[in-house]
CSV table of N, CA and C in Angstrom, one decimal:
chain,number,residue,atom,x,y,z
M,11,UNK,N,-241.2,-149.3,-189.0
M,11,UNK,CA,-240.8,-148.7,-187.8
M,11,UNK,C,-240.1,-147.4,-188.1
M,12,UNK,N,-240.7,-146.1,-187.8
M,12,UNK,CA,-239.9,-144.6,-188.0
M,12,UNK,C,-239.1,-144.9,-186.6
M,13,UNK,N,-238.3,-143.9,-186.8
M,13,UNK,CA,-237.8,-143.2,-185.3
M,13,UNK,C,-238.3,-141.5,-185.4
M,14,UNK,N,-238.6,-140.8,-185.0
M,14,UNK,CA,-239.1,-139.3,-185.0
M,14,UNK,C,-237.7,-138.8,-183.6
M,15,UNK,N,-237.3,-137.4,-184.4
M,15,UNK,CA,-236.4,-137.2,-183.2
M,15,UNK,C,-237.3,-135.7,-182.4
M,16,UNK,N,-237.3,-136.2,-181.6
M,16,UNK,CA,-238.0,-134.4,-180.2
M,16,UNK,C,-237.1,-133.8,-180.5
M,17,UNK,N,-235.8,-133.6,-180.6
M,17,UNK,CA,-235.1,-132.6,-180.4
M,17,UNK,C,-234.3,-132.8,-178.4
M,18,UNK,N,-234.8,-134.0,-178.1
M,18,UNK,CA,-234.1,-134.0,-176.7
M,18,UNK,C,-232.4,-133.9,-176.8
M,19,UNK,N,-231.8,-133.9,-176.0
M,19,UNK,CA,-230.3,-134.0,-176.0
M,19,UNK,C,-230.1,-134.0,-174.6
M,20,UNK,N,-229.3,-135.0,-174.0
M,20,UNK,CA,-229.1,-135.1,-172.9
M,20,UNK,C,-228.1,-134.5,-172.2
M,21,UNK,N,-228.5,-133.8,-171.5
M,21,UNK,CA,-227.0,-132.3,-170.9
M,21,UNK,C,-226.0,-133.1,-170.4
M,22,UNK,N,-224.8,-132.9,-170.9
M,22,UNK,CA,-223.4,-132.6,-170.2
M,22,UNK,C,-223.0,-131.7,-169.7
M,23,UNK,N,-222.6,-132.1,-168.4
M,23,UNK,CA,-222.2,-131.8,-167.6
M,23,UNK,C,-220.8,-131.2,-167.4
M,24,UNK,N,-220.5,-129.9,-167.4
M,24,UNK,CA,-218.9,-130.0,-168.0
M,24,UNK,C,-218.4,-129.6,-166.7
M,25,UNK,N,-217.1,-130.7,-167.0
M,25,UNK,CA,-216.3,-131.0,-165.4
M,25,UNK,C,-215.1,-129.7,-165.1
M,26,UNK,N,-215.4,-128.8,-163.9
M,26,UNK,CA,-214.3,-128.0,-163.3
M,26,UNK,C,-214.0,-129.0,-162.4
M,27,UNK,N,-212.6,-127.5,-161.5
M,27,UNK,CA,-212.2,-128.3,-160.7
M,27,UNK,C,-212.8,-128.0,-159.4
M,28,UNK,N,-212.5,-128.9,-158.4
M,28,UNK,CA,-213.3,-128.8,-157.4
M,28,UNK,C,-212.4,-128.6,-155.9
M,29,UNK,N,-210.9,-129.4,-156.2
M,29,UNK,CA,-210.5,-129.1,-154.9
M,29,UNK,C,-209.1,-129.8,-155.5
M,30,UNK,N,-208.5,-129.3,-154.7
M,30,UNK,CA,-206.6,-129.8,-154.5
M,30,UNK,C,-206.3,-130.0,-152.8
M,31,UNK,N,-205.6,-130.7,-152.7
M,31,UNK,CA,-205.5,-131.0,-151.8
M,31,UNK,C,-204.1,-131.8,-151.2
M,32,UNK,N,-203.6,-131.8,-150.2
M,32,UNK,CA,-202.3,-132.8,-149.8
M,32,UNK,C,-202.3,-133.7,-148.8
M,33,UNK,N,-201.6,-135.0,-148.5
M,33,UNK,CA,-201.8,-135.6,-147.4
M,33,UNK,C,-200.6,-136.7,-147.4
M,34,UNK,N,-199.9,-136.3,-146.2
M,34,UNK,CA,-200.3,-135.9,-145.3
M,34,UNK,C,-199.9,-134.1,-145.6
M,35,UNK,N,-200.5,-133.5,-144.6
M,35,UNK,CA,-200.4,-131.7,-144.3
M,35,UNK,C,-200.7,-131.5,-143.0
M,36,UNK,N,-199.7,-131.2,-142.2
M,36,UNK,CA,-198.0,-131.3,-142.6
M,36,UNK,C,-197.2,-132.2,-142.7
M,37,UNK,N,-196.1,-132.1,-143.8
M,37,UNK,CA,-195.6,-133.0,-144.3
M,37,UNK,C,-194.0,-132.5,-143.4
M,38,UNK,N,-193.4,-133.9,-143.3
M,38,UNK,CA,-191.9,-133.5,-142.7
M,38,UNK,C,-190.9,-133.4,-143.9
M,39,UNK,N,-190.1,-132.7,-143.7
M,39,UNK,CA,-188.9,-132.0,-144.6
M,39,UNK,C,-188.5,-133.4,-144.8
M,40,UNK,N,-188.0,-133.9,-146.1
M,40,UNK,CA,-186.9,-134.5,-146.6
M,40,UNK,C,-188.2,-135.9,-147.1
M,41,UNK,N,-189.5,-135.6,-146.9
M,41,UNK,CA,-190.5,-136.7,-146.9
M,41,UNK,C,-191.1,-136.3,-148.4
M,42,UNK,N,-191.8,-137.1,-148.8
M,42,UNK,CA,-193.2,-136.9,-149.7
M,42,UNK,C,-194.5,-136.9,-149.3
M,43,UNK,N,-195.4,-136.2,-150.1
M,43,UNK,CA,-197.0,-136.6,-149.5
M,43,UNK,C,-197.6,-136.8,-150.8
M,44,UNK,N,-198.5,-137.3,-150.7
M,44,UNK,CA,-199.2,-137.0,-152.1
M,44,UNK,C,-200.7,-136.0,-152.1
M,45,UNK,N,-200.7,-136.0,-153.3
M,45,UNK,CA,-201.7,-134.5,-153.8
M,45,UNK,C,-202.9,-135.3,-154.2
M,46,UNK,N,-203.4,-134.2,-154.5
M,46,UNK,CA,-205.3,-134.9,-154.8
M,46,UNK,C,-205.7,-133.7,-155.7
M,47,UNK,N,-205.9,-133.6,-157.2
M,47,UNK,CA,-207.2,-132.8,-157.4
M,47,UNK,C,-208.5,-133.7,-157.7
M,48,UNK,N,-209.3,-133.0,-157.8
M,48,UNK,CA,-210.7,-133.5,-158.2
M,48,UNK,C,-211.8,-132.8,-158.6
M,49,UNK,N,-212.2,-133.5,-159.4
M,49,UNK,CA,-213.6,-132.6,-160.6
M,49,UNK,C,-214.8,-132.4,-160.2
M,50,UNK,N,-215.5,-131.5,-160.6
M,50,UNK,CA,-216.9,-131.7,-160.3
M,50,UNK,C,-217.5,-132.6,-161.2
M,51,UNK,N,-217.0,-133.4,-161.7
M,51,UNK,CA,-217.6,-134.8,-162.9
M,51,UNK,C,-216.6,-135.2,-163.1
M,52,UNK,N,-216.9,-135.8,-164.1
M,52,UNK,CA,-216.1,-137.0,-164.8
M,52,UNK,C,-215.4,-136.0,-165.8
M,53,UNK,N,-214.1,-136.3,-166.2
M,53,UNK,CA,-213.5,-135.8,-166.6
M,53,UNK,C,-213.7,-136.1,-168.6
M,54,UNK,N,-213.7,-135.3,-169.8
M,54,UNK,CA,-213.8,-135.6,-170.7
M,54,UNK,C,-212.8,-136.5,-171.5
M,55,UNK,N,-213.7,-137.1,-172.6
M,55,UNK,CA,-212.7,-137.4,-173.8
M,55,UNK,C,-211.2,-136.8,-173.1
M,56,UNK,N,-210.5,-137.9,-173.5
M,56,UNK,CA,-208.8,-137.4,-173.4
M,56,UNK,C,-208.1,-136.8,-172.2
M,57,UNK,N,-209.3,-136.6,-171.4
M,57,UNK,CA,-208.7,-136.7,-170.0
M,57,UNK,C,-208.8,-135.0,-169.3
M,58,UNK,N,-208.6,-134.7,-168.7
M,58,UNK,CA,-208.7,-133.4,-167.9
M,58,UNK,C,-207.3,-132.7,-167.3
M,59,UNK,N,-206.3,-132.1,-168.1
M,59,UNK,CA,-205.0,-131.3,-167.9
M,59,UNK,C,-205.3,-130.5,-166.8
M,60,UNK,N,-204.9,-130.8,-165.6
M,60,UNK,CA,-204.8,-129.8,-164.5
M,60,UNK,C,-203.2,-129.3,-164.2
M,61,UNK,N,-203.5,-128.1,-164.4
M,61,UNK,CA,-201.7,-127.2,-164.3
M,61,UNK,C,-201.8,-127.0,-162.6
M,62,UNK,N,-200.3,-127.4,-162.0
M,62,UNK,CA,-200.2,-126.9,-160.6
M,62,UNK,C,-198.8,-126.4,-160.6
M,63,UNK,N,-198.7,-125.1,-159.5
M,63,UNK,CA,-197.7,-124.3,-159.6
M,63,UNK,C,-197.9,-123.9,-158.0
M,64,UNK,N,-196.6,-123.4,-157.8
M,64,UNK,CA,-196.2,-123.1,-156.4
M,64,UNK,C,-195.1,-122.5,-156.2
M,65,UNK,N,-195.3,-120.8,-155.9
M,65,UNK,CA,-193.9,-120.1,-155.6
M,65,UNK,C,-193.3,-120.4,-154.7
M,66,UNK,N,-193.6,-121.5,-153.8
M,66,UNK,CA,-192.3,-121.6,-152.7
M,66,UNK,C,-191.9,-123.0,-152.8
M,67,UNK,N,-190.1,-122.2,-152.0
M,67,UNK,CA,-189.1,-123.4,-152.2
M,67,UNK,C,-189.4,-124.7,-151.0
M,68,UNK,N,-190.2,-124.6,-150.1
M,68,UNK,CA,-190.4,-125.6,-149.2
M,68,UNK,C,-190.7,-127.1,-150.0
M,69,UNK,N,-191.5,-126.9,-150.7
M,69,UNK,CA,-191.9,-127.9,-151.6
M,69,UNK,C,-191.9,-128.1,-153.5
M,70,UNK,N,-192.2,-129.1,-153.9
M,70,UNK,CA,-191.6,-129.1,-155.4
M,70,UNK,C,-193.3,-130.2,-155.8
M,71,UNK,N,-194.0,-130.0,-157.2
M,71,UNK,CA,-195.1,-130.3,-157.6
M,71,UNK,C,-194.6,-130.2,-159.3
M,72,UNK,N,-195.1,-131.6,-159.9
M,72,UNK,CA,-195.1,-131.5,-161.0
M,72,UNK,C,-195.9,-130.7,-161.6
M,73,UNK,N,-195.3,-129.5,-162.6
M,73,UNK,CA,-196.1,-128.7,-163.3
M,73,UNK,C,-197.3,-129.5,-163.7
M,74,UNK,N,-198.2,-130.4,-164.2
M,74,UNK,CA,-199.3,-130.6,-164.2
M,74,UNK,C,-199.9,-131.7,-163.7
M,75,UNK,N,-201.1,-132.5,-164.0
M,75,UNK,CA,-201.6,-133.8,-163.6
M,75,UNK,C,-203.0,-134.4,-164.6
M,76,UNK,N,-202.8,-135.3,-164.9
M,76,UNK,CA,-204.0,-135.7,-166.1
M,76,UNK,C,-205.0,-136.3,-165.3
M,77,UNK,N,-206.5,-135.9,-165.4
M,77,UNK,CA,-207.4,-137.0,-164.9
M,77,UNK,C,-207.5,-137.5,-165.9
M,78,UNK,N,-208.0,-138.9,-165.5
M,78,UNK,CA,-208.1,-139.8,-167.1
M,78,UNK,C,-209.6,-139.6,-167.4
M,79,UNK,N,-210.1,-140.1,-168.7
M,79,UNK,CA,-211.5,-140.0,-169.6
M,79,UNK,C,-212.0,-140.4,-168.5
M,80,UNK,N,-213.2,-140.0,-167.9
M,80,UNK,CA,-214.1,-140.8,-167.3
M,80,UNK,C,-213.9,-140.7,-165.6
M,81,UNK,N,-212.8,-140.4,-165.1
M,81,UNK,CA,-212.8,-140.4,-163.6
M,81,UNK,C,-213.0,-138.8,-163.2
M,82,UNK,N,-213.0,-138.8,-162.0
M,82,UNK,CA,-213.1,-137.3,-161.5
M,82,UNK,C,-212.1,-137.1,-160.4
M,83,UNK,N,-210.7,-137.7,-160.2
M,83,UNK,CA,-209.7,-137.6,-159.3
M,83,UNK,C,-208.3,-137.6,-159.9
M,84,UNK,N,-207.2,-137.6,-160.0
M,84,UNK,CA,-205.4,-137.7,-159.6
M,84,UNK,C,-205.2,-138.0,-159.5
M,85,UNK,N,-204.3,-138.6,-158.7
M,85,UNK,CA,-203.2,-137.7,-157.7
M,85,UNK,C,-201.4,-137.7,-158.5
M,86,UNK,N,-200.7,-136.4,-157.4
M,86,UNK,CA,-199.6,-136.9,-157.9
M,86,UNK,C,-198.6,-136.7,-156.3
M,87,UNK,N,-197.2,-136.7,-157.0
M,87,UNK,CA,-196.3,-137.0,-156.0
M,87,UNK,C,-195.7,-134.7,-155.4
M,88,UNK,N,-196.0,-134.9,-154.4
M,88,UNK,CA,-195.0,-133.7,-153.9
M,88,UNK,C,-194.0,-133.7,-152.8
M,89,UNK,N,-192.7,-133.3,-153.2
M,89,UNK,CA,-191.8,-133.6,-152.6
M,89,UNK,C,-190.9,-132.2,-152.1
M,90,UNK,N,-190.2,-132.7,-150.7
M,90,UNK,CA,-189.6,-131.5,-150.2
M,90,UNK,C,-188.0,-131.9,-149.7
M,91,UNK,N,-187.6,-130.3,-149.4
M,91,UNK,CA,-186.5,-130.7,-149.2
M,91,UNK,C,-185.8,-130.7,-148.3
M,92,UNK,N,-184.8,-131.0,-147.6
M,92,UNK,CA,-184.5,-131.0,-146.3
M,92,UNK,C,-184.2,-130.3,-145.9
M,93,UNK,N,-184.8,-129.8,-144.5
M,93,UNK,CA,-185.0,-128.7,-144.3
M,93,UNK,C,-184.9,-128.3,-142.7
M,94,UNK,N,-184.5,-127.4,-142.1
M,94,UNK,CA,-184.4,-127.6,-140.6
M,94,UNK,C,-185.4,-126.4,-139.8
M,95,UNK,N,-185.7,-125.4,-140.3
M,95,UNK,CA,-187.0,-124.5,-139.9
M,95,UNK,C,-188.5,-125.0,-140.6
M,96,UNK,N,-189.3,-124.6,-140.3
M,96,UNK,CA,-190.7,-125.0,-140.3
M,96,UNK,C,-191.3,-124.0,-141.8
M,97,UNK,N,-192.2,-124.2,-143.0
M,97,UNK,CA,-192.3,-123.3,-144.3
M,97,UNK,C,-193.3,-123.6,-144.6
M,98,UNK,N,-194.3,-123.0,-145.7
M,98,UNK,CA,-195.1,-123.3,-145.7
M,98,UNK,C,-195.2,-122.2,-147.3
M,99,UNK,N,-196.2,-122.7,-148.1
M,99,UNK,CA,-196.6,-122.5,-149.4
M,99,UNK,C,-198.0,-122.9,-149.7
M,100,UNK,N,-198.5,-121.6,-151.0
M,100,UNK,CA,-199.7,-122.0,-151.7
M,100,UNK,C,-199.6,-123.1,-152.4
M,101,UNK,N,-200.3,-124.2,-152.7
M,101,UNK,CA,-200.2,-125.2,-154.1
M,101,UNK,C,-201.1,-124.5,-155.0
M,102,UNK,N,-201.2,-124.4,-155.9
M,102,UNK,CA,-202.5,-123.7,-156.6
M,102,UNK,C,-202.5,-124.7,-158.1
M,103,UNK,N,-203.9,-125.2,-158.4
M,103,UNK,CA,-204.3,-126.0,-159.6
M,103,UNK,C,-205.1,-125.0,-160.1
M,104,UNK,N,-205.4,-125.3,-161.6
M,104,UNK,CA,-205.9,-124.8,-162.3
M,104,UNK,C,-206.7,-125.6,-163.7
M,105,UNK,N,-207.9,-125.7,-163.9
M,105,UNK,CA,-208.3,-126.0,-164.7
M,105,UNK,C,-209.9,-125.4,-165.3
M,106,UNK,N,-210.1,-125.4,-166.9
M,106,UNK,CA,-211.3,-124.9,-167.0
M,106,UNK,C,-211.6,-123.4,-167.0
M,107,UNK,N,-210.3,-122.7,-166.2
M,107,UNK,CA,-210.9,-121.4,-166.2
M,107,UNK,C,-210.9,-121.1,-164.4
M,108,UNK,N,-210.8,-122.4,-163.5
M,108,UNK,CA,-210.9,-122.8,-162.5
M,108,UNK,C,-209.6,-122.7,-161.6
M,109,UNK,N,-210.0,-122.1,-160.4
M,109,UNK,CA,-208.5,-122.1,-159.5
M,109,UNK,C,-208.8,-122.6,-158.5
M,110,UNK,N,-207.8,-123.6,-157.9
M,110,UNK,CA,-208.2,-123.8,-156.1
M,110,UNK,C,-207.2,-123.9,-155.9
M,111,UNK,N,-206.8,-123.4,-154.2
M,111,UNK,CA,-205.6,-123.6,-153.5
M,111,UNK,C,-205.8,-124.2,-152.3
M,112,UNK,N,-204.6,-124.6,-151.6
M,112,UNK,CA,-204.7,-125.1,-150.6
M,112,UNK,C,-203.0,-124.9,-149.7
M,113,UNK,N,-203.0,-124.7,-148.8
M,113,UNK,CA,-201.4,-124.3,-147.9
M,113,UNK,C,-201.6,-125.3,-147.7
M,114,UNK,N,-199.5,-125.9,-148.0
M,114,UNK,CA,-198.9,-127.0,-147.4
M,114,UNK,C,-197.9,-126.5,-146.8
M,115,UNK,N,-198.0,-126.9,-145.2
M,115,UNK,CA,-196.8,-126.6,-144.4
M,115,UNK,C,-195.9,-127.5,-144.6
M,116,UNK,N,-194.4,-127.4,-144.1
M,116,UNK,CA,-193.1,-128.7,-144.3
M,116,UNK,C,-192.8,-128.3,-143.0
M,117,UNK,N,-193.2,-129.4,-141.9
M,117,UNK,CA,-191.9,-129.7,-140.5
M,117,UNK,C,-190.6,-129.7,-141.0
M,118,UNK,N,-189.8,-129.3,-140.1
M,118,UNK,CA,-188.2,-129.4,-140.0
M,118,UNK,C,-188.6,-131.1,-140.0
M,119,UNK,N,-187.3,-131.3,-140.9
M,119,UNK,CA,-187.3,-133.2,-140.3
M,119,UNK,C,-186.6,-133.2,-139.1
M,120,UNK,N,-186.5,-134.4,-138.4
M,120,UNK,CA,-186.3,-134.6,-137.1
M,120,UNK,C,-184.9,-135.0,-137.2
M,121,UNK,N,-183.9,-134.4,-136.2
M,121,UNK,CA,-182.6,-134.3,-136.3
M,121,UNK,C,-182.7,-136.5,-136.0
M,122,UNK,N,-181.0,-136.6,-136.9
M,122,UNK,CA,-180.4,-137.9,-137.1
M,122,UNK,C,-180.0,-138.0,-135.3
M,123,UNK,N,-180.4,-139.3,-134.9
M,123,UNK,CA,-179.9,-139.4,-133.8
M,123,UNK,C,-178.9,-141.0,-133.6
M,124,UNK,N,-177.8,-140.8,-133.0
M,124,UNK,CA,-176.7,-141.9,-133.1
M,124,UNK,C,-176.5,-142.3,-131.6
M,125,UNK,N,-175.7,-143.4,-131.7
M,125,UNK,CA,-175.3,-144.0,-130.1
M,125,UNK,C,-173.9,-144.7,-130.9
M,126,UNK,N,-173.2,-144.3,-129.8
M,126,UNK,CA,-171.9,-144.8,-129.6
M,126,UNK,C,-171.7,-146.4,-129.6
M,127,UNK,N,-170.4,-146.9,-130.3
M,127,UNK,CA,-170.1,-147.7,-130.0
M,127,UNK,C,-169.2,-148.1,-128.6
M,128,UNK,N,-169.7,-149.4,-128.0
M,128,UNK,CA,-169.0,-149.5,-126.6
M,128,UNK,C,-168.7,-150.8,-126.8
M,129,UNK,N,-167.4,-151.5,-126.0
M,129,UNK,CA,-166.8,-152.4,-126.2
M,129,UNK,C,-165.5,-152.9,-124.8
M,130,UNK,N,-166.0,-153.6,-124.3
M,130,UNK,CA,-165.2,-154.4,-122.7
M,130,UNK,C,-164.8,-155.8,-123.1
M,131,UNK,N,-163.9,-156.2,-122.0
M,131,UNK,CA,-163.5,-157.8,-123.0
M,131,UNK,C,-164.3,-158.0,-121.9
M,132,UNK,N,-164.7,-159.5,-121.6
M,132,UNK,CA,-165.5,-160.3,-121.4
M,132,UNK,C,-164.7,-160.8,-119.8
M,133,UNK,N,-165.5,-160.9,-119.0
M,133,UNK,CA,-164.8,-161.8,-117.8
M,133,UNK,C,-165.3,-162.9,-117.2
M,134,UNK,N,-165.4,-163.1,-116.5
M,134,UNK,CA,-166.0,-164.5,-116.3
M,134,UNK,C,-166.8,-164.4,-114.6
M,135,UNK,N,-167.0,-163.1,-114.2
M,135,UNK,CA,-167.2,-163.3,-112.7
M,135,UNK,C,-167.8,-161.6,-112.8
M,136,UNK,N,-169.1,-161.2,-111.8
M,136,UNK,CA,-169.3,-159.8,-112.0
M,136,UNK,C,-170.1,-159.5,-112.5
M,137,UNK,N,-170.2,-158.0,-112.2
M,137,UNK,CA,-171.5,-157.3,-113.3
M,137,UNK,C,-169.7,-155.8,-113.2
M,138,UNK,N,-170.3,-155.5,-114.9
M,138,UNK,CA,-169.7,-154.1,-114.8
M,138,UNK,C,-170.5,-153.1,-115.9
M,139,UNK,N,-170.4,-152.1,-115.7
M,139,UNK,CA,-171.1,-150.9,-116.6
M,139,UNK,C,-170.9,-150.5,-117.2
M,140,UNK,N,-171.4,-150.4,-118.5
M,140,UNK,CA,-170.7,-149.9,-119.8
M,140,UNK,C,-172.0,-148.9,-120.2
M,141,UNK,N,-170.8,-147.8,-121.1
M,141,UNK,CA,-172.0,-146.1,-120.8
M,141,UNK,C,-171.9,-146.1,-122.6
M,142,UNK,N,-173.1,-145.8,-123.1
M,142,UNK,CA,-173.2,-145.7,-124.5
M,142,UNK,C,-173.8,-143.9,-124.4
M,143,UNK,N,-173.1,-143.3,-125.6
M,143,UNK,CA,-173.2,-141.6,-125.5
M,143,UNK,C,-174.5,-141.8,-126.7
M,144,UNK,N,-175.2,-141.3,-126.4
M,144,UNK,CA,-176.8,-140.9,-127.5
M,144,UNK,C,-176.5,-139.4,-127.5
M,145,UNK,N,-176.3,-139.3,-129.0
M,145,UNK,CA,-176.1,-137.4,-129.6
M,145,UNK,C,-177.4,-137.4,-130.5
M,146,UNK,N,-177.7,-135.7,-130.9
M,146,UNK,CA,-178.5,-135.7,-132.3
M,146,UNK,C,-177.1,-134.8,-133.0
M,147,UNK,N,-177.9,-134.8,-134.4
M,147,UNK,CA,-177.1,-134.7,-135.6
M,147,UNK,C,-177.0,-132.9,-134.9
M,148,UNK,N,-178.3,-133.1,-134.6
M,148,UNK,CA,-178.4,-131.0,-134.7
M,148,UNK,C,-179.4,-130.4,-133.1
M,149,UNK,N,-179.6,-129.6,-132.9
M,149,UNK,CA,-180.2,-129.3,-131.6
M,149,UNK,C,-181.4,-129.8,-132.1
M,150,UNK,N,-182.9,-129.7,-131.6
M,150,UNK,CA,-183.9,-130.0,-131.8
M,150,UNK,C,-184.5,-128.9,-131.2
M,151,UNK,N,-185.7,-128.6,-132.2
M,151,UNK,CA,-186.8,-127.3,-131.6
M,151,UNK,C,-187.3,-127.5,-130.3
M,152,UNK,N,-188.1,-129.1,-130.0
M,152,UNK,CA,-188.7,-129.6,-129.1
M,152,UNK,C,-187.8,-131.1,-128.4
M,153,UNK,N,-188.6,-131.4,-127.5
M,153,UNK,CA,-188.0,-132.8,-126.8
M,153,UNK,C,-187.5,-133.8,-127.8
M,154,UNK,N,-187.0,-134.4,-127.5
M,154,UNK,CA,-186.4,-135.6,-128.3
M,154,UNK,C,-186.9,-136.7,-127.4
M,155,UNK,N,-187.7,-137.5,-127.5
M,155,UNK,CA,-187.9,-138.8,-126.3
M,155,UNK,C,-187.1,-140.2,-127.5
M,156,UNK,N,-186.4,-140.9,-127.5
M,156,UNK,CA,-185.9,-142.2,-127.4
M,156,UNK,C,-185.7,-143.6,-126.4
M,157,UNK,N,-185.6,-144.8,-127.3
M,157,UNK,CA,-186.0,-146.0,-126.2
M,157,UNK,C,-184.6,-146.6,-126.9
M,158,UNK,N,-183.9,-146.9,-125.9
M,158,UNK,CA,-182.4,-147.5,-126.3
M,158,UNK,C,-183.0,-149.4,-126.0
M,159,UNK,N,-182.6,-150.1,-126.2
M,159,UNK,CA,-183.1,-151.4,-125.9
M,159,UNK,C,-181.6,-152.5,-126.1
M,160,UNK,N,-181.4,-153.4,-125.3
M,160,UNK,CA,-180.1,-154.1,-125.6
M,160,UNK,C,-180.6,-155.1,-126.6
M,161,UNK,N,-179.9,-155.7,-127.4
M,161,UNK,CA,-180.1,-156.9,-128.4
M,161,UNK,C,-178.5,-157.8,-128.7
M,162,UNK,N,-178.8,-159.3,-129.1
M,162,UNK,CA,-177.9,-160.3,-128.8
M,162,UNK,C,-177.2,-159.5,-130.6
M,163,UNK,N,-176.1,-160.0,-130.3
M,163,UNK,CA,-175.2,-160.2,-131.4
M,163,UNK,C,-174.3,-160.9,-131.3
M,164,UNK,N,-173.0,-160.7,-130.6
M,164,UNK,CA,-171.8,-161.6,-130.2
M,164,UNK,C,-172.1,-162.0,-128.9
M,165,UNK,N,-172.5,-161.3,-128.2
M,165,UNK,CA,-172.9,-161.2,-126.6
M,165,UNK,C,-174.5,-161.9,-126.4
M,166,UNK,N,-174.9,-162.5,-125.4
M,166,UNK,CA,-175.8,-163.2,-125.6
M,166,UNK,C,-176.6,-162.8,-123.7
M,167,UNK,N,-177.6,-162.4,-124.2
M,167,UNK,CA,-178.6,-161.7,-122.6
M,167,UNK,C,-178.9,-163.1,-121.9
M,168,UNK,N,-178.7,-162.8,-120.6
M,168,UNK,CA,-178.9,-163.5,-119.8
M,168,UNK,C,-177.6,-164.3,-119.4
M,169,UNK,N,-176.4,-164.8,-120.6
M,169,UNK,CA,-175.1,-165.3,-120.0
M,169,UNK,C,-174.2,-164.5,-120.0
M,170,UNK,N,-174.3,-163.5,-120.7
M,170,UNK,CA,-173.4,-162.4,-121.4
M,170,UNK,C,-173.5,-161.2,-120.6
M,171,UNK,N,-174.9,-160.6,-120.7
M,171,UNK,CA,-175.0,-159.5,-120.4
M,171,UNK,C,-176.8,-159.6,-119.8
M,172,UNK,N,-176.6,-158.6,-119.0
M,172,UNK,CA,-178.2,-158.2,-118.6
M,172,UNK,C,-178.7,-157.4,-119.5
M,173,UNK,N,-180.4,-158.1,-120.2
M,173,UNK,CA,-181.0,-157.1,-120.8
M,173,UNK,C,-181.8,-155.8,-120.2
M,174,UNK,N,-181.3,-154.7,-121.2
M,174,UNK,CA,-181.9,-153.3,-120.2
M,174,UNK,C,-183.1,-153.1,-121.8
M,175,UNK,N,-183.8,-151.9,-121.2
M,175,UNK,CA,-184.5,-151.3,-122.2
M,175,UNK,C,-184.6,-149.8,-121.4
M,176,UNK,N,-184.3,-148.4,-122.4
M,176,UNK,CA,-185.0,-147.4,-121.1
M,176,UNK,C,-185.6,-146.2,-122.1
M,177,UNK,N,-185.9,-145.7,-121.9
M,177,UNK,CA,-186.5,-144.4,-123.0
M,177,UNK,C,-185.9,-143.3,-121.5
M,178,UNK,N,-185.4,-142.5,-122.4
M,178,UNK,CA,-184.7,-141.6,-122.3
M,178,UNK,C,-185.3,-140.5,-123.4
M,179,UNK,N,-184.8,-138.4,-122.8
M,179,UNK,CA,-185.0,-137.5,-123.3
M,179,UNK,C,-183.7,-136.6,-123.6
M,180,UNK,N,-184.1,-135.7,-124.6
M,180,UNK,CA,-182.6,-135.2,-124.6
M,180,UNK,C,-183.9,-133.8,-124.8
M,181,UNK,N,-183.5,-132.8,-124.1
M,181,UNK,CA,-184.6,-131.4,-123.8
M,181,UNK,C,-184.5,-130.7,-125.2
M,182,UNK,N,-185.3,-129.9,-125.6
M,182,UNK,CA,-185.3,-128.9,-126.6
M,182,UNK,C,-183.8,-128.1,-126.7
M,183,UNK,N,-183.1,-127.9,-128.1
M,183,UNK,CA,-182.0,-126.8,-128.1
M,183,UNK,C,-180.7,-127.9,-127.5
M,184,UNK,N,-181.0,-129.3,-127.5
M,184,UNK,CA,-179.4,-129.6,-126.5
M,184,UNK,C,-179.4,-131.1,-128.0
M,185,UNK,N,-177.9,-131.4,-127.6
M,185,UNK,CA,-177.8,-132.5,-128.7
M,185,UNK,C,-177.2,-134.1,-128.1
């Protein structure tokens, strides 16, 4: 039994990159999303070094990301920082000789919103009204809509107290 060689050789395919990507986009201030690059193949022997960089401070990306031997995807972690105006930045990867970019905007996070504590002694006869104050931490660009709901703790609905539920708004700019 010979073997005779033709001279064939089966082409490889050599893997660029193909895209970067974020999700969610847009991401809210003080959140993470995660990132995506991806190859146009399978990534070689020892894996596929993709460098990512980004001049703006809205968001933070680890300088690079490994595809492993054999896959053609990522991902990693990008994280931002708290923030109260709206920002936005290039991500830009790099591999092969290869660039892709993609804009990630960062929402303002959504202002801290609190409710007072309220407290009546207890009587035995009646209904009386007790007012709880709902603030935010900071004005808000747009509407605020919340749903206040009562719940048992010491006080118990129905012998105690009547249960309410209400959604309520606090308008753009007010706290």
């Amino acid at each position: 039994f010979e073997v005779i060689q033709l001279g064939w050789k089966p082409s490889v395919v050599a893997a660029t990159l193909s895209a970067v990507a974020v999700s969610p986009n847009p991401v809210s201030a003080g959140q993470s999303a995660t990132g995506t690059v991806t190859l146009t193949a399978a990534a070689p022997a020892g894996g596929a070094r993709v460098t990512l960089s980004s001049a703006s401070a809205a968001f933070v990306v680890p300088t690079s990301v490994t595809v492993a031997q054999g896959a053609t995807s990522a991902t990693f972690t990008l994280t931002t920082p708290t923030r109260t105006t709206q920002a936005s930045g290039t991500l830009s990867a790099v591999y092969a000789g290869v660039t892709r970019t993609t804009t990630v905007t960062v929402n303002p996070a959504p202002p801290a919103l609190s409710i007072s504590d309220a407290m009546m002694a207890e009587g035995n006869s009646g209904t009386r009204v007790i007012t709880f104050n709902v603030r935010l931490a900071r004005a808000a660009s747009g509407t605020v809509s919340y749903t206040a709901t009562t719940a048992n703790g010491t006080a118990t609905a129905g012998s105690d107290y009547v249960a309410r539920s209400a959604t309520q708004t606090i308008a753009a700019g007010q706290t």
